[in-house]
mmCIF file of C-alpha atoms in Angstrom:
data_model
loop_
_atom_site.group_PDB
_atom_site.id
_atom_site.type_symbol
_atom_site.label_atom_id
_atom_site.label_comp_id
_atom_site.label_asym_id
_atom_site.label_seq_id
_atom_site.Cartn_x
_atom_site.Cartn_y
_atom_site.Cartn_z
ATOM 1 C CA UNK A 1 -78.318 78.290 48.458
ATOM 2 C CA UNK A 2 -79.544 74.818 49.413
ATOM 3 C CA UNK A 3 -77.582 73.161 52.460
ATOM 4 C CA UNK A 4 -75.625 69.717 51.594
ATOM 5 C CA UNK A 5 -76.774 66.915 53.900
ATOM 6 C CA UNK A 6 -73.774 66.258 56.213
ATOM 7 C CA UNK A 7 -71.624 63.001 55.776
ATOM 8 C CA UNK A 8 -71.406 60.576 58.540
ATOM 9 C CA UNK A 9 -68.594 59.589 59.923
ATOM 10 C CA UNK A 10 -67.154 56.109 59.697
ATOM 11 C CA UNK A 11 -67.716 53.991 62.417
ATOM 12 C CA UNK A 12 -65.322 52.691 64.659
ATOM 13 C CA UNK A 13 -65.082 48.894 64.702
ATOM 14 C CA UNK A 14 -63.096 47.525 67.414
ATOM 15 C CA UNK A 15 -61.527 43.537 66.283
ATOM 16 C CA UNK A 16 -61.221 41.113 69.234
ATOM 17 C CA UNK A 17 -57.811 40.115 70.405
ATOM 18 C CA UNK A 18 -56.493 37.316 68.613
ATOM 19 C CA UNK A 19 -55.520 34.256 70.528
ATOM 20 C CA UNK A 20 -52.103 33.147 70.614
ATOM 21 C CA UNK A 21 -52.439 30.185 68.394
ATOM 22 C CA UNK A 22 -54.019 32.168 65.533
ATOM 23 C CA UNK A 23 -50.949 34.489 66.134
ATOM 24 C CA UNK A 24 -48.616 32.100 65.529
ATOM 25 C CA UNK A 25 -50.110 30.905 62.622
ATOM 26 C CA UNK A 26 -50.558 33.934 60.824
ATOM 27 C CA UNK A 27 -46.588 34.611 61.665
ATOM 28 C CA UNK A 28 -45.282 31.314 60.288
ATOM 29 C CA UNK A 29 -47.809 31.792 57.036
ATOM 30 C CA UNK A 30 -47.360 35.159 56.100
ATOM 31 C CA UNK A 31 -45.372 35.823 53.058
ATOM 32 C CA UNK A 32 -43.958 39.265 51.890
ATOM 33 C CA UNK A 33 -45.611 40.723 48.962
ATOM 34 C CA UNK A 34 -44.135 39.779 45.741
ATOM 35 C CA UNK A 35 -43.400 42.701 43.626
ATOM 36 C CA UNK A 36 -43.314 43.001 39.869
ATOM 37 C CA UNK A 37 -39.448 42.229 39.641
ATOM 38 C CA UNK A 38 -39.930 39.110 41.703
ATOM 39 C CA UNK A 39 -42.454 38.058 39.381
ATOM 40 C CA UNK A 40 -40.332 38.500 36.563
ATOM 41 C CA UNK A 41 -37.374 36.513 38.394
ATOM 42 C CA UNK A 42 -39.559 33.694 38.900
ATOM 43 C CA UNK A 43 -41.163 33.492 35.597
ATOM 44 C CA UNK A 44 -37.623 33.801 34.072
ATOM 45 C CA UNK A 45 -36.365 30.990 36.239
ATOM 46 C CA UNK A 46 -39.410 28.772 35.354
ATOM 47 C CA UNK A 47 -39.008 28.984 31.642
ATOM 48 C CA UNK A 48 -35.032 28.137 31.830
ATOM 49 C CA UNK A 49 -36.172 25.302 34.283
ATOM 50 C CA UNK A 50 -38.801 24.025 31.313
ATOM 51 C CA UNK A 51 -36.278 24.335 28.585
ATOM 52 C CA UNK A 52 -33.594 22.705 30.379
ATOM 53 C CA UNK A 53 -35.853 19.753 31.335
ATOM 54 C CA UNK A 54 -36.842 19.644 27.785
ATOM 55 C CA UNK A 55 -33.339 18.954 26.793
ATOM 56 C CA UNK A 56 -32.609 16.298 29.008
ATOM 57 C CA UNK A 57 -35.771 14.939 28.987
ATOM 58 C CA UNK A 58 -35.887 14.194 32.776
ATOM 59 C CA UNK A 59 -39.056 14.160 34.481
ATOM 60 C CA UNK A 60 -40.120 16.692 36.946
ATOM 61 C CA UNK A 61 -38.994 16.527 40.498
ATOM 62 C CA UNK A 62 -42.356 15.521 42.872
ATOM 63 C CA UNK A 63 -43.088 17.474 45.869
ATOM 64 C CA UNK A 64 -43.919 15.150 48.704
ATOM 65 C CA UNK A 65 -46.068 16.431 51.389
ATOM 66 C CA UNK A 66 -45.378 15.686 54.950
ATOM 67 C CA UNK A 67 -47.454 12.533 56.162
ATOM 68 C CA UNK A 68 -48.248 11.446 52.628
ATOM 69 C CA UNK A 69 -46.191 8.253 51.234
ATOM 70 C CA UNK A 70 -44.514 9.141 47.700
ATOM 71 C CA UNK A 71 -46.151 7.616 44.810
ATOM 72 C CA UNK A 72 -45.149 4.461 43.090
ATOM 73 C CA UNK A 73 -44.825 4.691 39.497
ATOM 74 C CA UNK A 74 -46.961 2.049 37.578
ATOM 75 C CA UNK A 75 -45.134 -0.523 35.305
ATOM 76 C CA UNK A 76 -46.725 -1.351 32.125
ATOM 77 C CA UNK A 77 -47.758 -4.795 31.182
ATOM 78 C CA UNK A 78 -45.706 -7.551 30.266
ATOM 79 C CA UNK A 79 -46.328 -8.511 26.659
ATOM 80 C CA UNK A 80 -43.281 -11.148 26.576
ATOM 81 C CA UNK A 81 -43.757 -14.971 26.697
ATOM 82 C CA UNK A 82 -41.225 -17.744 26.521
ATOM 83 C CA UNK A 83 -40.949 -19.017 22.808
ATOM 84 C CA UNK A 84 -42.020 -22.705 22.520
ATOM 85 C CA UNK A 85 -39.650 -25.789 22.345
ATOM 86 C CA UNK A 86 -37.431 -25.920 19.252
ATOM 87 C CA UNK A 87 -37.548 -21.987 18.469
ATOM 88 C CA UNK A 88 -34.536 -20.132 19.043
ATOM 89 C CA UNK A 89 -34.756 -18.193 22.551
ATOM 90 C CA UNK A 90 -31.559 -16.126 22.841
ATOM 91 C CA UNK A 91 -30.078 -18.074 25.682
ATOM 92 C CA UNK A 92 -26.726 -19.048 24.057
ATOM 93 C CA UNK A 93 -26.503 -15.716 21.949
ATOM 94 C CA UNK A 94 -23.663 -13.396 22.362
ATOM 95 C CA UNK A 95 -25.918 -10.604 22.561
ATOM 96 C CA UNK A 96 -27.858 -11.917 25.467
ATOM 97 C CA UNK A 97 -24.363 -13.035 27.101
ATOM 98 C CA UNK A 98 -23.101 -9.220 26.973
ATOM 99 C CA UNK A 99 -26.438 -7.601 28.028
ATOM 100 C CA UNK A 100 -26.717 -6.314 31.297
ATOM 101 C CA UNK A 101 -30.263 -7.719 31.823
ATOM 102 C CA UNK A 102 -29.238 -10.904 31.225
ATOM 103 C CA UNK A 103 -26.765 -11.488 34.038
ATOM 104 C CA UNK A 104 -28.394 -14.864 34.704
ATOM 105 C CA UNK A 105 -27.473 -16.150 31.320
ATOM 106 C CA UNK A 106 -23.929 -14.577 31.710
ATOM 107 C CA UNK A 107 -23.318 -16.145 34.880
ATOM 108 C CA UNK A 108 -24.380 -19.705 33.886
ATOM 109 C CA UNK A 109 -22.672 -19.603 30.652
ATOM 110 C CA UNK A 110 -19.081 -18.561 30.238
ATOM 111 C CA UNK A 111 -19.768 -17.804 26.184
ATOM 112 C CA UNK A 112 -21.339 -19.105 23.223
ATOM 113 C CA UNK A 113 -17.990 -20.760 22.223
ATOM 114 C CA UNK A 114 -14.468 -20.966 23.879
ATOM 115 C CA UNK A 115 -13.404 -18.157 21.849
ATOM 116 C CA UNK A 116 -15.814 -15.768 23.233
ATOM 117 C CA UNK A 117 -13.721 -15.410 26.555
ATOM 118 C CA UNK A 118 -11.898 -12.462 24.980
ATOM 119 C CA UNK A 119 -13.962 -9.171 24.879
ATOM 120 C CA UNK A 120 -12.438 -8.083 21.597
ATOM 121 C CA UNK A 121 -13.260 -11.088 19.772
ATOM 122 C CA UNK A 122 -16.910 -9.653 20.024
ATOM 123 C CA UNK A 123 -17.697 -9.640 16.244
ATOM 124 C CA UNK A 124 -15.853 -13.082 15.363
ATOM 125 C CA UNK A 125 -17.427 -14.638 18.641
ATOM 126 C CA UNK A 126 -21.073 -13.589 16.604
ATOM 127 C CA UNK A 127 -20.098 -15.506 13.656
ATOM 128 C CA UNK A 128 -18.965 -18.394 15.751
ATOM 129 C CA UNK A 129 -22.306 -18.652 17.151
ATOM 130 C CA UNK A 130 -24.224 -17.756 13.839
ATOM 131 C CA UNK A 131 -22.787 -20.843 12.250
ATOM 132 C CA UNK A 132 -22.284 -22.926 14.900
ATOM 133 C CA UNK A 133 -18.757 -23.271 14.370
ATOM 134 C CA UNK A 134 -18.130 -25.876 17.772
ATOM 135 C CA UNK A 135 -21.221 -28.135 16.794
ATOM 136 C CA UNK A 136 -20.129 -28.349 13.391
ATOM 137 C CA UNK A 137 -16.803 -29.082 14.109
ATOM 138 C CA UNK A 138 -17.636 -31.726 16.056
ATOM 139 C CA UNK A 139 -20.179 -33.125 13.346
ATOM 140 C CA UNK A 140 -17.555 -33.470 10.977
ATOM 141 C CA UNK A 141 -15.003 -35.095 13.258
ATOM 142 C CA UNK A 142 -17.457 -38.213 13.621
ATOM 143 C CA UNK A 143 -17.086 -38.781 9.885
ATOM 144 C CA UNK A 144 -13.126 -38.765 9.753
ATOM 145 C CA UNK A 145 -13.272 -40.884 12.896
ATOM 146 C CA UNK A 146 -15.259 -43.374 11.241
ATOM 147 C CA UNK A 147 -13.412 -43.656 8.233
ATOM 148 C CA UNK A 148 -10.383 -44.267 10.551
ATOM 149 C CA UNK A 149 -11.688 -47.037 12.572
ATOM 150 C CA UNK A 150 -12.571 -48.417 8.947
ATOM 151 C CA UNK A 151 -9.414 -48.139 7.452
ATOM 152 C CA UNK A 152 -7.919 -50.206 10.677
ATOM 153 C CA UNK A 153 -10.367 -53.085 9.683
ATOM 154 C CA UNK A 154 -12.818 -52.815 12.965
ATOM 155 C CA UNK A 155 -16.197 -54.319 12.665
ATOM 156 C CA UNK A 156 -19.387 -52.516 12.702
ATOM 157 C CA UNK A 157 -20.523 -55.136 15.370
ATOM 158 C CA UNK A 158 -17.606 -54.092 17.912
ATOM 159 C CA UNK A 159 -18.674 -50.505 17.480
ATOM 160 C CA UNK A 160 -21.938 -50.456 17.663
ATOM 161 C CA UNK A 161 -22.340 -51.761 21.496
ATOM 162 C CA UNK A 162 -20.073 -48.704 22.807
ATOM 163 C CA UNK A 163 -22.705 -46.453 20.724
ATOM 164 C CA UNK A 164 -25.236 -48.026 22.748
ATOM 165 C CA UNK A 165 -23.237 -47.886 26.154
ATOM 166 C CA UNK A 166 -22.841 -44.200 25.779
ATOM 167 C CA UNK A 167 -26.481 -43.736 24.566
ATOM 168 C CA UNK A 168 -27.718 -44.612 27.825
ATOM 169 C CA UNK A 169 -26.044 -42.098 30.068
ATOM 170 C CA UNK A 170 -25.973 -39.217 27.802
ATOM 171 C CA UNK A 171 -29.661 -39.607 27.615
ATOM 172 C CA UNK A 172 -29.925 -40.080 31.542
ATOM 173 C CA UNK A 173 -28.259 -37.117 31.907
ATOM 174 C CA UNK A 174 -30.513 -35.180 29.589
ATOM 175 C CA UNK A 175 -33.249 -36.215 31.858
ATOM 176 C CA UNK A 176 -31.778 -35.004 34.848
ATOM 177 C CA UNK A 177 -30.864 -31.763 33.305
ATOM 178 C CA UNK A 178 -34.584 -31.183 32.457
ATOM 179 C CA UNK A 179 -35.635 -32.445 35.958
ATOM 180 C CA UNK A 180 -33.238 -30.386 37.799
ATOM 181 C CA UNK A 181 -32.580 -26.788 36.873
ATOM 182 C CA UNK A 182 -29.400 -26.127 38.801
ATOM 183 C CA UNK A 183 -27.974 -29.124 37.052
ATOM 184 C CA UNK A 184 -29.254 -27.587 33.736
ATOM 185 C CA UNK A 185 -27.500 -24.309 34.344
ATOM 186 C CA UNK A 186 -24.175 -26.185 34.888
ATOM 187 C CA UNK A 187 -24.307 -28.474 31.929
ATOM 188 C CA UNK A 188 -24.971 -25.531 29.852
ATOM 189 C CA UNK A 189 -21.817 -23.706 31.463
ATOM 190 C CA UNK A 190 -19.997 -26.665 30.458
ATOM 191 C CA UNK A 191 -21.309 -27.704 27.119
ATOM 192 C CA UNK A 192 -23.219 -24.700 25.927
ATOM 193 C CA UNK A 193 -20.741 -24.193 23.033
ATOM 194 C CA UNK A 194 -21.874 -27.298 21.600
ATOM 195 C CA UNK A 195 -25.632 -26.701 21.960
ATOM 196 C CA UNK A 196 -28.341 -25.064 19.801
ATOM 197 C CA UNK A 197 -30.792 -22.367 21.412
ATOM 198 C CA UNK A 198 -33.574 -24.899 21.184
ATOM 199 C CA UNK A 199 -31.487 -27.752 23.080
ATOM 200 C CA UNK A 200 -31.838 -25.394 26.273
ATOM 201 C CA UNK A 201 -35.202 -26.587 26.624
ATOM 202 C CA UNK A 202 -35.167 -29.493 24.434
ATOM 203 C CA UNK A 203 -33.282 -32.574 23.831
ATOM 204 C CA UNK A 204 -29.605 -32.752 23.290
ATOM 205 C CA UNK A 205 -28.861 -33.493 19.742
ATOM 206 C CA UNK A 206 -26.119 -35.887 20.562
ATOM 207 C CA UNK A 207 -28.761 -38.012 21.613
ATOM 208 C CA UNK A 208 -30.154 -38.408 18.034
ATOM 209 C CA UNK A 209 -26.824 -38.902 16.456
ATOM 210 C CA UNK A 210 -25.578 -41.739 18.458
ATOM 211 C CA UNK A 211 -28.840 -43.274 17.894
ATOM 212 C CA UNK A 212 -29.277 -42.844 14.271
ATOM 213 C CA UNK A 213 -25.350 -44.254 14.216
ATOM 214 C CA UNK A 214 -26.213 -46.702 16.202
ATOM 215 C CA UNK A 215 -29.274 -48.174 14.224
ATOM 216 C CA UNK A 216 -26.993 -48.296 10.755
ATOM 217 C CA UNK A 217 -24.057 -50.058 12.135
ATOM 218 C CA UNK A 218 -26.526 -52.365 14.063
ATOM 219 C CA UNK A 219 -28.982 -53.464 11.128
ATOM 220 C CA UNK A 220 -27.280 -52.591 7.786
ATOM 221 C CA UNK A 221 -24.180 -54.121 6.085
ATOM 222 C CA UNK A 222 -20.817 -52.637 6.852
ATOM 223 C CA UNK A 223 -20.683 -50.469 3.683
ATOM 224 C CA UNK A 224 -23.977 -49.093 3.735
ATOM 225 C CA UNK A 225 -23.452 -48.748 7.480
ATOM 226 C CA UNK A 226 -20.374 -46.643 7.186
ATOM 227 C CA UNK A 227 -21.332 -44.618 4.126
ATOM 228 C CA UNK A 228 -24.493 -43.560 6.265
ATOM 229 C CA UNK A 229 -22.432 -42.049 8.896
ATOM 230 C CA UNK A 230 -20.379 -40.552 6.783
ATOM 231 C CA UNK A 231 -23.297 -38.682 4.752
ATOM 232 C CA UNK A 232 -25.028 -37.828 8.214
ATOM 233 C CA UNK A 233 -21.536 -36.498 9.278
ATOM 234 C CA UNK A 234 -20.319 -34.514 6.151
ATOM 235 C CA UNK A 235 -23.555 -33.855 4.027
ATOM 236 C CA UNK A 236 -25.709 -32.631 6.799
ATOM 237 C CA UNK A 237 -22.975 -29.977 7.857
ATOM 238 C CA UNK A 238 -22.681 -28.824 4.232
ATOM 239 C CA UNK A 239 -26.398 -28.275 3.872
ATOM 240 C CA UNK A 240 -26.321 -26.333 7.167
ATOM 241 C CA UNK A 241 -23.455 -24.457 6.168
ATOM 242 C CA UNK A 242 -24.606 -23.235 2.649
ATOM 243 C CA UNK A 243 -28.206 -22.848 3.684
ATOM 244 C CA UNK A 244 -27.212 -20.038 6.123
ATOM 245 C CA UNK A 245 -24.912 -18.421 3.895
ATOM 246 C CA UNK A 246 -26.773 -18.541 0.524
ATOM 247 C CA UNK A 247 -30.190 -19.937 1.247
ATOM 248 C CA UNK A 248 -31.922 -16.795 1.145
ATOM 249 C CA UNK A 249 -31.107 -16.343 -2.355
ATOM 250 C CA UNK A 250 -32.583 -19.763 -3.338
ATOM 251 C CA UNK A 251 -36.029 -21.067 -3.525
ATOM 252 C CA UNK A 252 -37.395 -22.608 0.075
ATOM 253 C CA UNK A 253 -38.174 -25.778 -0.260
ATOM 254 C CA UNK A 254 -39.784 -26.243 3.067
ATOM 255 C CA UNK A 255 -39.246 -24.241 6.354
ATOM 256 C CA UNK A 256 -35.861 -24.076 7.464
ATOM 257 C CA UNK A 257 -34.797 -25.959 3.960
ATOM 258 C CA UNK A 258 -33.559 -24.094 1.205
ATOM 259 C CA UNK A 259 -32.407 -25.352 -2.579
ATOM 260 C CA UNK A 260 -28.966 -24.092 -1.914
ATOM 261 C CA UNK A 261 -28.687 -26.417 1.138
ATOM 262 C CA UNK A 262 -30.035 -29.531 -0.323
ATOM 263 C CA UNK A 263 -27.874 -28.896 -3.525
ATOM 264 C CA UNK A 264 -24.904 -28.528 -1.196
ATOM 265 C CA UNK A 265 -25.739 -31.964 0.583
ATOM 266 C CA UNK A 266 -26.301 -33.708 -3.157
ATOM 267 C CA UNK A 267 -22.676 -32.674 -4.240
ATOM 268 C CA UNK A 268 -20.693 -33.376 -1.049
ATOM 269 C CA UNK A 269 -22.773 -36.901 -0.883
ATOM 270 C CA UNK A 270 -21.605 -37.807 -4.444
ATOM 271 C CA UNK A 271 -18.141 -36.910 -3.601
ATOM 272 C CA UNK A 272 -18.017 -38.815 -0.549
ATOM 273 C CA UNK A 273 -19.697 -42.106 -2.230
ATOM 274 C CA UNK A 274 -16.878 -41.511 -4.887
ATOM 275 C CA UNK A 275 -14.137 -41.307 -2.344
ATOM 276 C CA UNK A 276 -15.573 -44.253 -0.174
ATOM 277 C CA UNK A 277 -15.936 -46.686 -3.269
ATOM 278 C CA UNK A 278 -13.612 -45.708 -5.411
ATOM 279 C CA UNK A 279 -10.638 -44.932 -3.023
ATOM 280 C CA UNK A 280 -11.435 -46.245 0.566
ATOM 281 C CA UNK A 281 -12.647 -49.669 -0.261
ATOM 282 C CA UNK A 282 -9.744 -50.499 -2.939
ATOM 283 C CA UNK A 283 -7.257 -49.106 -0.511
ATOM 284 C CA UNK A 284 -8.220 -50.814 2.687
ATOM 285 C CA UNK A 285 -10.442 -53.592 1.389
ATOM 286 C CA UNK A 286 -13.798 -54.778 1.634
ATOM 287 C CA UNK A 287 -15.549 -57.591 3.841
ATOM 288 C CA UNK A 288 -17.564 -60.425 2.217
ATOM 289 C CA UNK A 289 -20.605 -58.730 3.701
ATOM 290 C CA UNK A 290 -20.252 -55.470 1.234
ATOM 291 C CA UNK A 291 -23.101 -55.073 -1.010
ATOM 292 C CA UNK A 292 -21.400 -53.164 -3.527
ATOM 293 C CA UNK A 293 -18.446 -54.976 -4.860
ATOM 294 C CA UNK A 294 -17.938 -52.529 -7.947
ATOM 295 C CA UNK A 295 -20.478 -53.951 -9.974
ATOM 296 C CA UNK A 296 -24.297 -53.520 -11.195
ATOM 297 C CA UNK A 297 -26.758 -55.439 -13.252
ATOM 298 C CA UNK A 298 -30.326 -54.865 -14.072
ATOM 299 C CA UNK A 299 -32.773 -57.228 -12.671
ATOM 300 C CA UNK A 300 -33.589 -60.493 -14.007
ATOM 301 C CA UNK A 301 -36.988 -59.797 -14.562
ATOM 302 C CA UNK A 302 -35.790 -56.592 -16.716
ATOM 303 C CA UNK A 303 -33.533 -58.841 -18.586
ATOM 304 C CA UNK A 304 -36.119 -61.355 -19.555
ATOM 305 C CA UNK A 305 -38.330 -58.582 -20.497
ATOM 306 C CA UNK A 306 -35.953 -57.430 -23.001
ATOM 307 C CA UNK A 307 -34.543 -60.900 -24.237
ATOM 308 C CA UNK A 308 -31.084 -60.312 -22.672
ATOM 309 C CA UNK A 309 -28.892 -63.254 -21.009
ATOM 310 C CA UNK A 310 -27.551 -63.326 -17.664
ATOM 311 C CA UNK A 311 -24.310 -61.679 -18.798
ATOM 312 C CA UNK A 312 -26.058 -58.577 -20.411
ATOM 313 C CA UNK A 313 -26.935 -55.816 -18.765
ATOM 314 C CA UNK A 314 -23.916 -55.561 -16.535
ATOM 315 C CA UNK A 315 -22.033 -52.621 -15.572
ATOM 316 C CA UNK A 316 -18.574 -52.046 -13.774
ATOM 317 C CA UNK A 317 -15.832 -49.834 -13.244
ATOM 318 C CA UNK A 318 -15.990 -46.049 -13.356
ATOM 319 C CA UNK A 319 -19.862 -46.403 -14.731
ATOM 320 C CA UNK A 320 -21.376 -48.115 -12.032
ATOM 321 C CA UNK A 321 -19.333 -45.945 -9.218
ATOM 322 C CA UNK A 322 -20.828 -43.031 -11.070
ATOM 323 C CA UNK A 323 -24.271 -44.212 -10.516
ATOM 324 C CA UNK A 324 -23.783 -45.328 -6.994
ATOM 325 C CA UNK A 325 -22.286 -42.089 -6.360
ATOM 326 C CA UNK A 326 -25.278 -40.104 -7.979
ATOM 327 C CA UNK A 327 -27.817 -42.090 -6.228
ATOM 328 C CA UNK A 328 -25.657 -41.645 -2.609
ATOM 329 C CA UNK A 329 -25.947 -38.158 -3.215
ATOM 330 C CA UNK A 330 -29.628 -38.053 -4.144
ATOM 331 C CA UNK A 331 -30.647 -40.396 -1.127
ATOM 332 C CA UNK A 332 -28.781 -37.929 1.198
ATOM 333 C CA UNK A 333 -30.288 -34.791 -0.211
ATOM 334 C CA UNK A 334 -33.662 -36.290 -0.013
ATOM 335 C CA UNK A 335 -33.262 -37.270 3.519
ATOM 336 C CA UNK A 336 -32.056 -34.059 4.768
ATOM 337 C CA UNK A 337 -35.231 -32.281 3.219
ATOM 338 C CA UNK A 338 -37.601 -34.645 4.510
ATOM 339 C CA UNK A 339 -39.537 -34.034 7.541
ATOM 340 C CA UNK A 340 -41.182 -37.408 9.725
ATOM 341 C CA UNK A 341 -43.016 -36.389 12.696
ATOM 342 C CA UNK A 342 -40.548 -33.754 13.574
ATOM 343 C CA UNK A 343 -38.014 -36.023 14.154
ATOM 344 C CA UNK A 344 -34.407 -34.778 14.517
ATOM 345 C CA UNK A 345 -32.004 -34.887 10.956
ATOM 346 C CA UNK A 346 -29.373 -36.620 12.847
ATOM 347 C CA UNK A 347 -31.508 -39.693 13.196
ATOM 348 C CA UNK A 348 -33.531 -39.277 9.979
ATOM 349 C CA UNK A 349 -30.454 -38.703 7.614
ATOM 350 C CA UNK A 350 -28.762 -42.157 8.505
ATOM 351 C CA UNK A 351 -31.754 -44.401 8.835
ATOM 352 C CA UNK A 352 -33.206 -43.191 5.162
ATOM 353 C CA UNK A 353 -30.013 -42.997 3.396
ATOM 354 C CA UNK A 354 -29.289 -46.880 4.865
ATOM 355 C CA UNK A 355 -32.552 -47.842 3.910
ATOM 356 C CA UNK A 356 -32.020 -46.202 0.451
ATOM 357 C CA UNK A 357 -28.773 -47.509 -0.373
ATOM 358 C CA UNK A 358 -29.404 -50.863 1.203
ATOM 359 C CA UNK A 359 -32.806 -51.210 -1.257
ATOM 360 C CA UNK A 360 -30.801 -49.707 -4.191
ATOM 361 C CA UNK A 361 -28.430 -52.475 -3.979
ATOM 362 C CA UNK A 362 -30.566 -55.071 -3.319
ATOM 363 C CA UNK A 363 -32.330 -54.318 -6.474
ATOM 364 C CA UNK A 364 -29.086 -53.581 -8.494
ATOM 365 C CA UNK A 365 -26.373 -55.489 -7.037
ATOM 366 C CA UNK A 366 -27.945 -58.823 -5.659
#
């Protein structure tokens, strides 16, 4: 029987004694072996944590190693830009005043309107802001003040100096608020309810209103000047109100002007002219400088062309008043629609209305 080879013995290797620092590091970094039950427990807890995080959509906690600075989250690039002048920017809107991100404008403006001070009136305050109730109330009141001054027999030559005297300081104050931001914030806090959003960074509409009223009362006869101010006060308000409510249902004439608003301006202009020349003038009297005294006549050139004498082709009474009222409504509607170099309606409407009425009476009521 063959003899099997002997198996050599395993050599005995003697390890060097570790240093004290190496022993301490091994002890500090030593972890007990993880068994099967511990592995299942860690897996279950990790799965439960992931499910809870998915429901709450909260970010995972970041482990910060000692000696390393905490990570700084990157901010997305800003894509917002300030709107140009004349475009609504939301500075005076109720939603902007109520937003936590707009504490700046909430601090400088109590509310878009005086009624917005009560939080429970939030929905009504939105209606007041959307339809510019305080501004339109002021706009309408100017017409009643003008009619009241006319009923007292006050001449327009004693009024337009006061308008010019108010125009200069108001324009100066508006220049100062655009020069000093602190003063602009105080100005908006006090008069923000009467301003439009575009006037926060633009010029106040009161300046153009005073300029238009001063122009027609200074350079036109009394009845034409008073009628121009009435058309500005009432026709412009009617066009804005009806246009905001029903303009989307009618064709658009140009940007910001609809057929509904123009029709409202014409209707109110017809009623205003009929009321002024048909009721106010006969009741309170008229001056010698009035252009319309209740009669209309064809030009002499037309009479000669058709073979009429000077006494023919003359209209009076309700017929003449109806023609003048229709023309006044048309002039008010046309001046509200037209755009001249982007000027404000508060100066375009009275000036163009005055020119239209003056030219009409020059031809048909000489």
